[in-house]
Coordinates of C-alpha atoms in Angstrom, one line a residue:
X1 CA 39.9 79.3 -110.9
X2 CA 40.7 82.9 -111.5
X3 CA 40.0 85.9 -109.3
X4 CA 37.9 86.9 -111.8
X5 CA 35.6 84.0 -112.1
X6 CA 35.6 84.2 -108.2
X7 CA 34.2 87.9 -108.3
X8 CA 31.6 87.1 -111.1
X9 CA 29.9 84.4 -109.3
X10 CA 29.9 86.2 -106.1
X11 CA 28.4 89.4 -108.1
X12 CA 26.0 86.8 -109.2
X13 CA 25.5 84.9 -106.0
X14 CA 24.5 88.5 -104.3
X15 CA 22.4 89.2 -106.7
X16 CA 20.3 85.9 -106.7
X17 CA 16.9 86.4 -104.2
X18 CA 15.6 82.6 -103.2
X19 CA 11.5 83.2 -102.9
X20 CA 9.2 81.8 -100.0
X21 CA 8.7 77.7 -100.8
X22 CA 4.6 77.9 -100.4
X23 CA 1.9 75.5 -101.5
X24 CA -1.4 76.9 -101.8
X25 CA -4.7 75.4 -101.8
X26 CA -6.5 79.2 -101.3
X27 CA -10.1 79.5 -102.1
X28 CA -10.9 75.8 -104.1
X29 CA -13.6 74.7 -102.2
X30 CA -12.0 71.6 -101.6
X31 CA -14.5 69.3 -99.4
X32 CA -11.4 67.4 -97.2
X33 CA -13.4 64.7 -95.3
X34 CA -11.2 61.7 -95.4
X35 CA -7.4 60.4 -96.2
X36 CA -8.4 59.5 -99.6
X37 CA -9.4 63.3 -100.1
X38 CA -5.9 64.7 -99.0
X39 CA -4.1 61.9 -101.0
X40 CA -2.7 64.2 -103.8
X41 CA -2.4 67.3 -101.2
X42 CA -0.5 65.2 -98.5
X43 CA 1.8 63.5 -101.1
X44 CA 2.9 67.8 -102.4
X45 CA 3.5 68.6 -98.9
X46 CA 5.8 65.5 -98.8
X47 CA 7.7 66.1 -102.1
X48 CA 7.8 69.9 -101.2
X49 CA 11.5 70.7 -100.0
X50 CA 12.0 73.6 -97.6
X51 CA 8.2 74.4 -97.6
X52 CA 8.2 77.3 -95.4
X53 CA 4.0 78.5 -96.2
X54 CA 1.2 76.6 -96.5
X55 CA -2.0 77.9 -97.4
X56 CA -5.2 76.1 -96.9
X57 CA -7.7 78.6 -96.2
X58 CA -11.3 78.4 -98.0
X59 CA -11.8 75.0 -98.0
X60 CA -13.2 72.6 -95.4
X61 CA -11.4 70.0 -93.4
X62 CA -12.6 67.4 -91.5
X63 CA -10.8 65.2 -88.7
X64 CA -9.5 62.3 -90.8
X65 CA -8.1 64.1 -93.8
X66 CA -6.9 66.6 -90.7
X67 CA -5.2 64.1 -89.1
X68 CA -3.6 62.7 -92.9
X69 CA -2.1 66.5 -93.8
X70 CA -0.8 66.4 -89.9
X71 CA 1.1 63.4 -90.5
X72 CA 3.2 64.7 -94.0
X73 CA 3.9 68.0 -91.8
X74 CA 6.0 66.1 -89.0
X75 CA 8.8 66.3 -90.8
X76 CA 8.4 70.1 -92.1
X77 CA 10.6 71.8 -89.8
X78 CA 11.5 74.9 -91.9
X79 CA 7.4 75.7 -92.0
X80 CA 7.1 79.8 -90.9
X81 CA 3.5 80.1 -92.1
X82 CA 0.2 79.0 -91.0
X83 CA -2.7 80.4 -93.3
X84 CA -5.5 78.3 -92.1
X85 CA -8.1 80.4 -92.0
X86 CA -12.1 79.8 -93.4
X87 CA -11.1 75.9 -92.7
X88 CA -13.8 74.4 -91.1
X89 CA -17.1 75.6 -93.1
X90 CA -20.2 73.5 -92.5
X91 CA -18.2 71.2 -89.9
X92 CA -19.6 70.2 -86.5
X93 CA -18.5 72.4 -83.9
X94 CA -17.1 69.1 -82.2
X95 CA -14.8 68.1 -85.2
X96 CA -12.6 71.6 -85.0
X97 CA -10.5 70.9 -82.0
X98 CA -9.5 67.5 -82.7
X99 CA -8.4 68.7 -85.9
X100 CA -6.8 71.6 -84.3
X101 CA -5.1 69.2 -81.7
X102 CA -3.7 67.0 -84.6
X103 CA -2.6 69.7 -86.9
X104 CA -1.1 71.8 -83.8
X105 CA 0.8 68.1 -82.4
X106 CA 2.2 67.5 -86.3
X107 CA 3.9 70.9 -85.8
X108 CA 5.4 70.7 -82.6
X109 CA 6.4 67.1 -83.8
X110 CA 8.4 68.5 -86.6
X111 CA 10.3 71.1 -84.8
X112 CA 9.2 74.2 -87.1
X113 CA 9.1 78.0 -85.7
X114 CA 6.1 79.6 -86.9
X115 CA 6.0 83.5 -87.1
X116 CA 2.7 83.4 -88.7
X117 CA -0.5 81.7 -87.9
X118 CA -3.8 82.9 -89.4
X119 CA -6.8 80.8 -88.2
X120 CA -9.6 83.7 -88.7
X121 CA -13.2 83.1 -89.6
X122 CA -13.3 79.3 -87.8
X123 CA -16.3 79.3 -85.7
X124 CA -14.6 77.3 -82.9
X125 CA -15.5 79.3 -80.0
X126 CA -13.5 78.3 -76.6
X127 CA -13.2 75.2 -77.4
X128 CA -11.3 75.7 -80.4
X129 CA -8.9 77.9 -78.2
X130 CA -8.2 75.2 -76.2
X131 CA -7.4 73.2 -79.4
X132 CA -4.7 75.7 -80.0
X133 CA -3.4 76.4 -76.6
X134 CA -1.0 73.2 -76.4
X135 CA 0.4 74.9 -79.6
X136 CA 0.7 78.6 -78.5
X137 CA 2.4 77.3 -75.1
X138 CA 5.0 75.4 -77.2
X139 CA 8.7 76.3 -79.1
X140 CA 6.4 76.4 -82.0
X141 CA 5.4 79.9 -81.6
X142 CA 8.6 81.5 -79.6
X143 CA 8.8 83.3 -82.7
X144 CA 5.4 84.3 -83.6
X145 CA 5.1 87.8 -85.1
X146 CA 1.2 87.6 -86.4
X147 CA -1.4 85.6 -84.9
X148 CA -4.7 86.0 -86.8
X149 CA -8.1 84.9 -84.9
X150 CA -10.8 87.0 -86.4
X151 CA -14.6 86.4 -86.0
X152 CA -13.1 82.7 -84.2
X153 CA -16.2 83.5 -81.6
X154 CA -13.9 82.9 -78.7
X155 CA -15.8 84.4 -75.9
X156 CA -14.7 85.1 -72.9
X157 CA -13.9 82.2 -71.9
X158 CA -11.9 81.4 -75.5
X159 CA -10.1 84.7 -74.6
X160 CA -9.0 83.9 -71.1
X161 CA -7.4 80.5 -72.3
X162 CA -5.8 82.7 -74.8
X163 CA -4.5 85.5 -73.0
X164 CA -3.3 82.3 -70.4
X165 CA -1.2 80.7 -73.6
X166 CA 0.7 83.6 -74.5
X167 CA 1.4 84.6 -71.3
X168 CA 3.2 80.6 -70.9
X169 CA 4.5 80.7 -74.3
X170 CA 6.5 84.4 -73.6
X171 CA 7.5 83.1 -70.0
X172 CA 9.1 80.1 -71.2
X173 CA 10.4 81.1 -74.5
X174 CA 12.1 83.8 -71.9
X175 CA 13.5 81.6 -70.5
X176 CA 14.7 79.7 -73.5
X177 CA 16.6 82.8 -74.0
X178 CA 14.9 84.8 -76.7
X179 CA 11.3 86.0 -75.8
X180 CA 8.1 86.1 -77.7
X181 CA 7.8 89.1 -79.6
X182 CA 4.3 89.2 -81.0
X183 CA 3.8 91.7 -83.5
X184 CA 0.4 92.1 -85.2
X185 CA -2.4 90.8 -83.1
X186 CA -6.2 90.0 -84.7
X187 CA -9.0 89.0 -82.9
X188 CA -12.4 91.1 -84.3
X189 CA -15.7 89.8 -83.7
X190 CA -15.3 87.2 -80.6
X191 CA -17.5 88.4 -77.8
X192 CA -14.4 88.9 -75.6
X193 CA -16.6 91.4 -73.4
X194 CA -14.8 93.0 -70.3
X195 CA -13.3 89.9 -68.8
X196 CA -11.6 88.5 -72.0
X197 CA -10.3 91.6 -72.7
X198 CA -9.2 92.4 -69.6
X199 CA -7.4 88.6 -69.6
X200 CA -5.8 89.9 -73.4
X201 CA -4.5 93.3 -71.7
X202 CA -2.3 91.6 -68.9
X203 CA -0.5 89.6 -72.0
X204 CA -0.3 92.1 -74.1
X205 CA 1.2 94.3 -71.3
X206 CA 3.7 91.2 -70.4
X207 CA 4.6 90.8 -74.4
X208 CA 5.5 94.8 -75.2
X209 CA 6.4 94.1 -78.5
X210 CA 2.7 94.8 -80.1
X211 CA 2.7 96.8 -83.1
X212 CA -0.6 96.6 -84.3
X213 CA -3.8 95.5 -82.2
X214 CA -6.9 95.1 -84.3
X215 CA -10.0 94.2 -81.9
X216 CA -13.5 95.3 -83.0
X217 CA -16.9 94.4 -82.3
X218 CA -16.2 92.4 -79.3
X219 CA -18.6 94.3 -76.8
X220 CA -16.0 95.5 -74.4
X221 CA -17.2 98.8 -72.8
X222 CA -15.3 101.2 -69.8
X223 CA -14.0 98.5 -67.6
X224 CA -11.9 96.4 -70.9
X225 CA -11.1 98.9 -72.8
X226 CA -9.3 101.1 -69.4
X227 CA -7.3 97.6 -69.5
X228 CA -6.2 97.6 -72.9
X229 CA -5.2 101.1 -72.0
X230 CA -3.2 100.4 -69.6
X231 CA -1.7 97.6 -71.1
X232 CA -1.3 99.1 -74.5
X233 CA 1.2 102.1 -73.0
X234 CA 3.7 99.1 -72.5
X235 CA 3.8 98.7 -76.4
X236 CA 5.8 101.6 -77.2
X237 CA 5.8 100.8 -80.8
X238 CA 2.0 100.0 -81.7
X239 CA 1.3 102.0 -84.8
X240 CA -1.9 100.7 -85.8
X241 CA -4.8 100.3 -83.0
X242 CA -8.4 99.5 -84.2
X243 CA -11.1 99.1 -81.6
X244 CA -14.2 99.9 -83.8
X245 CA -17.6 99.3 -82.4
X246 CA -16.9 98.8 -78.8
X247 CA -18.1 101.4 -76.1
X248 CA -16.1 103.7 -74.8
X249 CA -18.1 105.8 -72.9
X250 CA -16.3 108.5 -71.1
X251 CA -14.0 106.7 -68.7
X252 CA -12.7 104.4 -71.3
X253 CA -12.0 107.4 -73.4
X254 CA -9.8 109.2 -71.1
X255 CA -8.2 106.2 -69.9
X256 CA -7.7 105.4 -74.2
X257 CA -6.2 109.3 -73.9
X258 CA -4.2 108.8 -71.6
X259 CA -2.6 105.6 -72.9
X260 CA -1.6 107.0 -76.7
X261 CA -0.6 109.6 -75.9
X262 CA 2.6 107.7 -74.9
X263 CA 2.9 105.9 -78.0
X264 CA 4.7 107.9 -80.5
X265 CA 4.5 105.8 -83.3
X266 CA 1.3 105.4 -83.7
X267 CA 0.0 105.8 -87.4
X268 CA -3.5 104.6 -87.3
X269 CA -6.4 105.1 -84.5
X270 CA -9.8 103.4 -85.5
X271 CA -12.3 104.6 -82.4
X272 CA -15.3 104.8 -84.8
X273 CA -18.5 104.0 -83.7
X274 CA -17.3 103.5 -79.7
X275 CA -19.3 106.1 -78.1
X276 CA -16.5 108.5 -77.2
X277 CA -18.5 111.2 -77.1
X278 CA -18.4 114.9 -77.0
X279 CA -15.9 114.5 -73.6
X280 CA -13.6 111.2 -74.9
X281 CA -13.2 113.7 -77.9
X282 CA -11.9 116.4 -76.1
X283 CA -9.3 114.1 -74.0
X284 CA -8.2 112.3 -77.2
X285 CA -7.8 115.9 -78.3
X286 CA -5.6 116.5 -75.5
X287 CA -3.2 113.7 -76.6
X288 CA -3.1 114.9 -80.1
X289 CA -1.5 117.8 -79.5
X290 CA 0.8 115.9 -76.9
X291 CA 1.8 113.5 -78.9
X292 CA 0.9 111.1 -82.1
X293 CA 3.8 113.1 -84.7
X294 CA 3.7 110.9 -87.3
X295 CA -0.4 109.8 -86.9
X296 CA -2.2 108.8 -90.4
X297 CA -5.6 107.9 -89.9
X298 CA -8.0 109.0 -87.1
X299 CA -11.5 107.6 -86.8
X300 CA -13.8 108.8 -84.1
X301 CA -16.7 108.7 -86.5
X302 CA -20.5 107.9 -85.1
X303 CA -19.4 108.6 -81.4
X304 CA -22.0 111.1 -80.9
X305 CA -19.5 113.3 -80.8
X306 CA -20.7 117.4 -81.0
X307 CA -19.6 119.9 -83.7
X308 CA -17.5 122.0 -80.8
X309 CA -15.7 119.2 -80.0
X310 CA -15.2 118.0 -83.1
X311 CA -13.5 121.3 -84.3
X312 CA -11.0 120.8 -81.4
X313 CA -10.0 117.5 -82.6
X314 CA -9.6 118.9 -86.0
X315 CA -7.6 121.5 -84.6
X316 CA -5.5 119.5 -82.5
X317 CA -4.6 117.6 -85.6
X318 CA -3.5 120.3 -87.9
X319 CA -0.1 120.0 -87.1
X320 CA 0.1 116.6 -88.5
X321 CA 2.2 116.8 -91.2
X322 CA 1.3 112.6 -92.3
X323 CA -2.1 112.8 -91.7
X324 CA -4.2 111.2 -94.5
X325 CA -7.5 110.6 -93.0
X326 CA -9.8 112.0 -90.3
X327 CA -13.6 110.7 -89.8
X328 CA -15.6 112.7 -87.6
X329 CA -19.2 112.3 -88.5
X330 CA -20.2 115.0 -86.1
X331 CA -23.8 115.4 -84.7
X332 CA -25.7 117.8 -86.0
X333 CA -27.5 119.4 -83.2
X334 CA -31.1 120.0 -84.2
X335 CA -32.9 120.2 -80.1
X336 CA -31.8 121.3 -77.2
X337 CA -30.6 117.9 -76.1
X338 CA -27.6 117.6 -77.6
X339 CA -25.3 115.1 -76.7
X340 CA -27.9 113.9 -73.8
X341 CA -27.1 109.6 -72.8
X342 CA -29.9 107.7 -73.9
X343 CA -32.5 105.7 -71.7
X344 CA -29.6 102.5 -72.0
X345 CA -26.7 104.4 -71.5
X346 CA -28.6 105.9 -68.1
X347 CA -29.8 102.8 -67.4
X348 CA -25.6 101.2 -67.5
X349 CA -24.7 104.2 -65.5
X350 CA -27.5 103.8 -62.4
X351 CA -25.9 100.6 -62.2
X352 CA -22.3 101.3 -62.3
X353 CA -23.1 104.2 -59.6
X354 CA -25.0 101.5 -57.6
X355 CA -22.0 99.4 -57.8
X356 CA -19.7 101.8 -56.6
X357 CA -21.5 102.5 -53.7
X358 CA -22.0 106.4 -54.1
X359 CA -25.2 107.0 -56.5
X360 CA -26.7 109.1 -54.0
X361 CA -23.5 111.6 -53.6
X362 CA -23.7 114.7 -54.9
X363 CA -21.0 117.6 -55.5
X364 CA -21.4 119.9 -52.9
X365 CA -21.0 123.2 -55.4
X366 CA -24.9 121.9 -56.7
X367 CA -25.7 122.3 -53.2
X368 CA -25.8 119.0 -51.4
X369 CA -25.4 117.3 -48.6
X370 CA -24.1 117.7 -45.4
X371 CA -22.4 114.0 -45.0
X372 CA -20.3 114.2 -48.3
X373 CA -19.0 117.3 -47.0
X374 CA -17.6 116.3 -43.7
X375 CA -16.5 113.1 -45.4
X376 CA -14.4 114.8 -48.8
X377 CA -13.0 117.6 -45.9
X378 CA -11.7 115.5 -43.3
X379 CA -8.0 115.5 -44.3
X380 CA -8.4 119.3 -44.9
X381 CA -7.0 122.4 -42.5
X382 CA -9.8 123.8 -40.1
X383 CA -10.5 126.8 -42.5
X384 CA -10.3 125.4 -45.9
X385 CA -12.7 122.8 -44.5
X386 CA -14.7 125.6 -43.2
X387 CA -14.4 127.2 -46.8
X388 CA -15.2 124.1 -48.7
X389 CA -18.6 123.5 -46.6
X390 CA -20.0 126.8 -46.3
X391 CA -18.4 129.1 -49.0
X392 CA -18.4 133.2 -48.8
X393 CA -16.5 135.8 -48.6
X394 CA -16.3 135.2 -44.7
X395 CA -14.7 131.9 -44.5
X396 CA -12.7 132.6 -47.5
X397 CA -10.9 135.7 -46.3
X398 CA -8.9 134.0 -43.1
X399 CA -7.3 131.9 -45.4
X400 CA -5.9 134.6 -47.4
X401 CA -2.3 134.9 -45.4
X402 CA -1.7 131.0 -46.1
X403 CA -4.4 129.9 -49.0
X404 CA -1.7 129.4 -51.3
X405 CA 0.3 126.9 -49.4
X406 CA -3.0 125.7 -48.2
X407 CA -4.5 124.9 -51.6
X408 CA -1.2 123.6 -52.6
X409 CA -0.7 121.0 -50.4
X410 CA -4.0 119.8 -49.4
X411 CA -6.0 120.0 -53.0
X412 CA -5.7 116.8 -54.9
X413 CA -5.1 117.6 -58.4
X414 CA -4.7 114.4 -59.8
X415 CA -8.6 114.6 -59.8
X416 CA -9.7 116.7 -62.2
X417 CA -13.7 116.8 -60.6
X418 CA -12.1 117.9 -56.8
X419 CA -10.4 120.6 -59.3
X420 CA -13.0 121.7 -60.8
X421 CA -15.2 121.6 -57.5
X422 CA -12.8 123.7 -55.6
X423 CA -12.6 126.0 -58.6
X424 CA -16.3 126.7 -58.4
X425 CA -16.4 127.1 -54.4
X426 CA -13.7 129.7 -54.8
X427 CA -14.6 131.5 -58.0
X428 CA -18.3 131.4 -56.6
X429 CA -17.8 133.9 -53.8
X430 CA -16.2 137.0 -56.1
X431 CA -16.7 140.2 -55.1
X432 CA -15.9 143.6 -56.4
X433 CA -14.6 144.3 -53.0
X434 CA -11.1 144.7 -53.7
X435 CA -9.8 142.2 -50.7
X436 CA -12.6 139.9 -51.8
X437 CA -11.2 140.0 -55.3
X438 CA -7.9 139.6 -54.6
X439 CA -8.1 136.6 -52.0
X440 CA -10.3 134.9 -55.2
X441 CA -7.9 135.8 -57.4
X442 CA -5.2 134.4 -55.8
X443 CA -6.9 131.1 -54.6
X444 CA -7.6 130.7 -58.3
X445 CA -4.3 130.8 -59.4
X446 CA -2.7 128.4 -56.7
X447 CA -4.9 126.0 -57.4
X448 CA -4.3 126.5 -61.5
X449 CA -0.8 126.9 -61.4
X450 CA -0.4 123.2 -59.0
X451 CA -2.7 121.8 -61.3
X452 CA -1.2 122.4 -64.5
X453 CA 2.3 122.3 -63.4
X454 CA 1.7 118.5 -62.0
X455 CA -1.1 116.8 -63.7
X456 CA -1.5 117.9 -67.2
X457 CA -2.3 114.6 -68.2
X458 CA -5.2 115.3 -66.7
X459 CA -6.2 118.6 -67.7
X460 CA -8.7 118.2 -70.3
X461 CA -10.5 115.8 -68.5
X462 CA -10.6 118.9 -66.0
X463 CA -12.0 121.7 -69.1
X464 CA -14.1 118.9 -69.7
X465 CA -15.9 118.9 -66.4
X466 CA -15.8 122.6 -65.9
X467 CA -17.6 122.9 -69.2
X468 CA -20.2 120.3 -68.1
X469 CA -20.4 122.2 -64.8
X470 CA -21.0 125.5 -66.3
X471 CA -23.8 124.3 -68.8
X472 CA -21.5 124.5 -72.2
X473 CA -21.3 120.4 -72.3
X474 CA -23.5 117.5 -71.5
X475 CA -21.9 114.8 -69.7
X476 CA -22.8 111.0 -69.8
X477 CA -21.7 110.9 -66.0
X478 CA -24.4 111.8 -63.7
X479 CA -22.3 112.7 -60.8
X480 CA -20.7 116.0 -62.6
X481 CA -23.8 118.4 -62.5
X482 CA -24.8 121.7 -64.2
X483 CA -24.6 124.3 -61.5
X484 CA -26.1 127.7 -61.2
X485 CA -24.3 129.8 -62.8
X486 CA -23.0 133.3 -61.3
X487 CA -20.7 136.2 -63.0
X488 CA -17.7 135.6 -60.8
X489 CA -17.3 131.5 -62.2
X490 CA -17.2 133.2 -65.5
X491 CA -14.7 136.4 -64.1
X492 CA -12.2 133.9 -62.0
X493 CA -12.2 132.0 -65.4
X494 CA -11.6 135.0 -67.0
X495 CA -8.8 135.8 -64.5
X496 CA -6.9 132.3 -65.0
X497 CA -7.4 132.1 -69.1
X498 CA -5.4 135.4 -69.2
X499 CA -2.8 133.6 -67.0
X500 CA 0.4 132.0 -68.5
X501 CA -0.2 129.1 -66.6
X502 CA -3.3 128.2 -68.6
X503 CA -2.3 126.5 -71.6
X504 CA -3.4 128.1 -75.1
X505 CA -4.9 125.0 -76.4
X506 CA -7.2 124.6 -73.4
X507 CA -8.3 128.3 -74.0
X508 CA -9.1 127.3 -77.7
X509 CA -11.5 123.8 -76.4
X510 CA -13.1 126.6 -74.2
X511 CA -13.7 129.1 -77.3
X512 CA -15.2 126.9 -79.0
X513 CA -17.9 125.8 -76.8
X514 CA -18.4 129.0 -75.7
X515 CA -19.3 130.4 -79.3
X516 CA -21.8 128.2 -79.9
X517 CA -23.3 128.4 -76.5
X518 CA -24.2 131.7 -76.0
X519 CA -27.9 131.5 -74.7
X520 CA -26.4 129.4 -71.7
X521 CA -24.9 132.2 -69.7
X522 CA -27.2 134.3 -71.1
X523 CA -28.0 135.4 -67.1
X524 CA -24.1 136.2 -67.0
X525 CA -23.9 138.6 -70.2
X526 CA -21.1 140.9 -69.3
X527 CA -19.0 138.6 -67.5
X528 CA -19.4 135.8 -70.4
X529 CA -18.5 138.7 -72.9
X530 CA -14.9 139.0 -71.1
X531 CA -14.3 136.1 -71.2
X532 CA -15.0 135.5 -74.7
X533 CA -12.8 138.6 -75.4
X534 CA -9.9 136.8 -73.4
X535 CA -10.4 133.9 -74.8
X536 CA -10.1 135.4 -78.2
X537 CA -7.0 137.4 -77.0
X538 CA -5.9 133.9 -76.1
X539 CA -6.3 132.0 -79.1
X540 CA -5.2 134.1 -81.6
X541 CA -2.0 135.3 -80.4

C-alpha cells in the first residue's frame, strides 16, 4: 500500500468520533412486572454490543422483570452509565431493595466500572440504601464521578449507611491503587437532618475530589451544615454548592464563611432560603472579598437578611468580573423589629444554651455577674483581671507601662465575642484626660492590631458582634447583648477606624449600618458624627 493511502486513512481514522452505545427506555411508562414484560427489553440489552448507557428511568419495575434485565447485564462489562431513576412508581416499598440487590449483584457480576449512577426520585428510604450499599462498596463504583439520589427519602439512617459505603468503596479502591474520585454529588430532599449530614461530611472530607455538592431541603440546621463546612474546605475544586432551604442560623453561616472562602473555584453558591441572616451575610461578605474570583451565581435570597447587610454583599461582589446572578430578596424593614428571631428560632436557641450549659451567662460589659468574671479572668495578669472585672480609669491606668504586651499575649483573639468584650471594657472608660486618653488609645490598638494581624478569618464575625453590641444589628444569639451605649465606644472606634490596621472593607460594613441607624446613638450625637465622618474618610479613599 502506498504512503499515501497510509496517510489518508489515518487522516480519516482521526477524524472518525465513535458515539456512546445507549439504549433508552426514558419516559414510556412501561409497567415492568414480570419476565414476560422485559422479554423484548432484555433480549436489546443482549444483542447490544459495547452498551456503555442504559436508561430506564420513568417507568416502573418490579422484582421479577428486575431480576430478568439483571440477568442480560452479567455479561455487560463495558456499562459506564446507570440512569435509573423514577423506577419504582406505585411499587411496595418492600419490592425496591430486592430489585436493587439483583440489579446491583448483575453489575458486579459483569465486571463493569460505572462513573455514573442516577437513582433519584425512588422513594426507597434506608432500606433502599442498604439495597445499594453492597454496590457502592464494590470495584463497580471505583470510578464513579456522579452519583444521583434526589428526593430517595433516605433519612438519617439511609444517609449514614451511605456516608459508611463511600467511605469502604474509597478505602479499598485506595488500595486497589486508584482511589474514588467522586465528582458531582445529589442527594435533595431526604431528611438527612444533622446526623446524616454530619455522616455525609466525614466522606466527603475523606473523598476531596467533590466538584459539585447539591443537598437541599434536607432539614439540616447549625450543627450539619458546620460539618459540611468543614468537610467541604477539603474539596478544593467544588464549584457548584447548593444547600437551599436548610437553616443556617448564624453559626452555620460563619462556619459556611469560613469554609469557601478556601475554595477558589467556586462558581455557584445557592444559600437561598437558609436563614443566614443579617450576620451569616456579613461573614459570607467577608469571604467574598477574600476569595471566590471566578464566582457566577450567589443566592442568599429569603434569609431575612437586612438591606445594610445586603448592600455589603453587593459590595463585596462588585469585583467579580464572572458574576451572572445575585439574589438577595432583602427585608424591607417596616417596625422597629427588624431582623428580631422569631418565637421558634428563640425557642431552638433556649435549648441549645440549655445544652451547652451556660444560658444563664452573661457578658460582663452588660453588667453581670460576679462568677463569670472570676471564671473568664483566671488565666489573666493581676491587673488586667482587675481591669476586666471592675473597669475605670483607675484600674486601667497601672497597666499602661505593660498593656500592650499584656493585651497581646493574654487576649484570645481567635474569639471574636472576648474581642469585642475587651474592646468595650477598654473603650468604655475614655476620658478627655489626656493620660486617660492615651492609655485607651493605646489598649485599643494592641488589641486591634493582634487581632487583625492573626485572626482575620474571624474579623467580621467580630464587626458583626460589635454592631450587635452597640445597637446597629439584631442578633439571633442571645448571649451577644445590646449594651449601654457611651461616647467613648463610639470615640475608641473612631480612633481604630482611622488606623491602618483596620481594614477598609470592615469600615465600609460599619458605614453602612451606621447610615441607616442614626436614631440608635442618638444619646451619643457628636461622638457618632466622627465617626461617621471617619468612616466616610475611610470608605471613599
Amino acid at each position: 500500500m502506498a504512503s499515501g493511502d497510509i496517510l489518508e486513512i489515518t487522516e480519516a481514522l482521526a477524524k472518525t468520533h465513535v458515539g456512546e452505545v445507549e439504549l433508552s427506555y426514558k419516559g414510556r411508562g412501561l409497567k415492568l412486572d414480570n419476565a414476560d414484560s422485559v422479554k423484548e427489553i432484555v433480549q436489546e440489552i443482549e444483542q447490544c454490543q459495547g452498551l456503555q448507557s442504559l436508561r430506564l428511568e420513568g417507568n416502573t419495575l418490579g422484582v421479577e422483570a428486575a431480576e430478568a434485565i439483571a440477568k442480560s447485564l452479567e455479561a455487560k462489562s463495558d456499562l459506564k452509565q446507570c440512569h435509573w431513576s423514577d423506577l419504582f412508581t406505585g411499587r411496595l416499598r418492600s419490592e425496591i431493595p430486592p430489585s436493587l440487590k439483583s440489579l446491583g449483584n448483575a453489575l458486579m457480576a459483569s465486571g463493569a466500572r460505572l462513573t455514573q449512577l442516577d437513582l433519584s426520585d425512588n422513594a426507597f428510604g434506608p432500606d433502599g440504601v442498604k439495597g445499594i450499599e453492597g454496590l457502592l462498596k464494590s470495584s463497580v463504583c471505583y470510578t464513579l464521578h456522579e452519583l444521583r439520589l434526589n428526593n430517595c427519602g433516605m433519612g438519617i439512617g439511609g444517609g449514614k449507611v451511605l456516608a459508611s459505603a463511600l467511605t469502604e468503596c474509597h478505602k479499598k479502591s485506595s488500595a486497589a491503587g486508584s482511589s474514588l474520585k467522586l465528582k458531582v454529588f445529589i442527594a435533595g430532599r431526604n431528611r438527612l437532618e444533622n446526623d446524616g449530614a454530619t455522616a455525609l461530611a466525614s466522606a466527603f472530607k475523606l473523598l476531596g475530589s467533590l466538584e459539585e455538592v447539591h443537598m437541599p431541603q434536607n432539614g439540616i440546621n447549625h450543627a450539619g451544615i458546620t460539618a459540611l463546612a468543614a468537610a467541604l474546605k477539603h474539596n478544593p475544586n467544588l464549584q457548584v454548592l447548593n444547600l437551599n432551604d436548610n437553616t443556617f442560623t448564624r453559626r452555620g453561616s460563619i462556619a459556611m464563611a469560613e469554609a469557601i472562602r478556601h475554595l477558589q473555584f467556586l462558581k455557584v453558591i445557592n444559600f437561598g432560603d437558609c436563614l443566614v441572616r443579617s450576620e451569616g451575610a456579613i461573614a459570607i461578605a467577608g469571604a467574598l472579598r477574600e476569595g471566590l474570583p471566578v464566582l457566577k451565581e450567589l443566592n442568599l435570597s429569603f434569609g431575612e437578611v437586612c438591606e445594610p447587610a445586603a448592600l455589603v454583599v453587593a459590595k463585596a461582589v462588585q469585583g467579580k468580573p464572572d458574576l451572572e446572578k445575585l439574589d438577595l430578596n432583602v427585608v424591607v424593614v417596616y417596625h422597629d423589629d427588624e431582623g428580631e428571631p422569631d418565637e421558634e428560632d428563640e425557642e431552638e436557641d433556649d435549648e441549645e444554651e440549655e445544652n451547652e450549659g451556660d444560658a444563664s451567662e452573661e457578658n460582663c460589659v452588660n453588667g453581670t455577674k460576679d462568677m463569670i468574671e472570676e471564671k473568664e479572668t483566671s488565666h489573666y495578669s493581676p491587673e488586667l483581671a482587675s481591669f476586666l472585672c471592675s473597669p475605670s480609669a483607675e484600674t486601667l491606668l497601672p497597666l499602661v507601662s505593660k498593656q500592650v504586651q499584656v493585651i497581646e499575649q493574654q487576649v484570645d483573639v481567635s474569639d471574636p465575642n472576648k474581642v469585642s468584650e475587651v474592646f468595650l471594657k477598654i473603650s468604655s472608660v475614655y476620658e478627655e484626660d489626656p493620660e486617660v486618653k492615651q492609655a485607651v488609645f493605646e489598649g485599643i490598638d494592641a488589641l486591634m492590631r493582634n487581632f487583625f494581624s492573626t485572626s482575620h478569618s474571624q474579623s467580621y464575625s467580630f464587626i458583626s458582634t460589635l454592631m450587635v453590641n452597640l445597637g446597629l444589628l439584631k442578633s439571633e444569639d442571645k448571649k451577644i447583648k445590646k449594651i449601654s451605649v457611651v461616647p467613648g465606644h463610639l470615640l475608641a472606634l473612631e480612633h481604630a477606624v482611622a488606623q491602618e490596621y483596620f481594614p477598609a472593607d470592615h469600615a465600609a460594613v460599619l458605614a453602612a449600618f451606621m447610615s441607616r441607624n442614626d436614631k440608635v446613638l442618638v444619646s451619643c450625637h457628636s461622638a457618632s458624627k466622627a465617626l461617621k465622618s471617619t468612616l466616610e474618610k475611610r470608605t471613599t479613599v
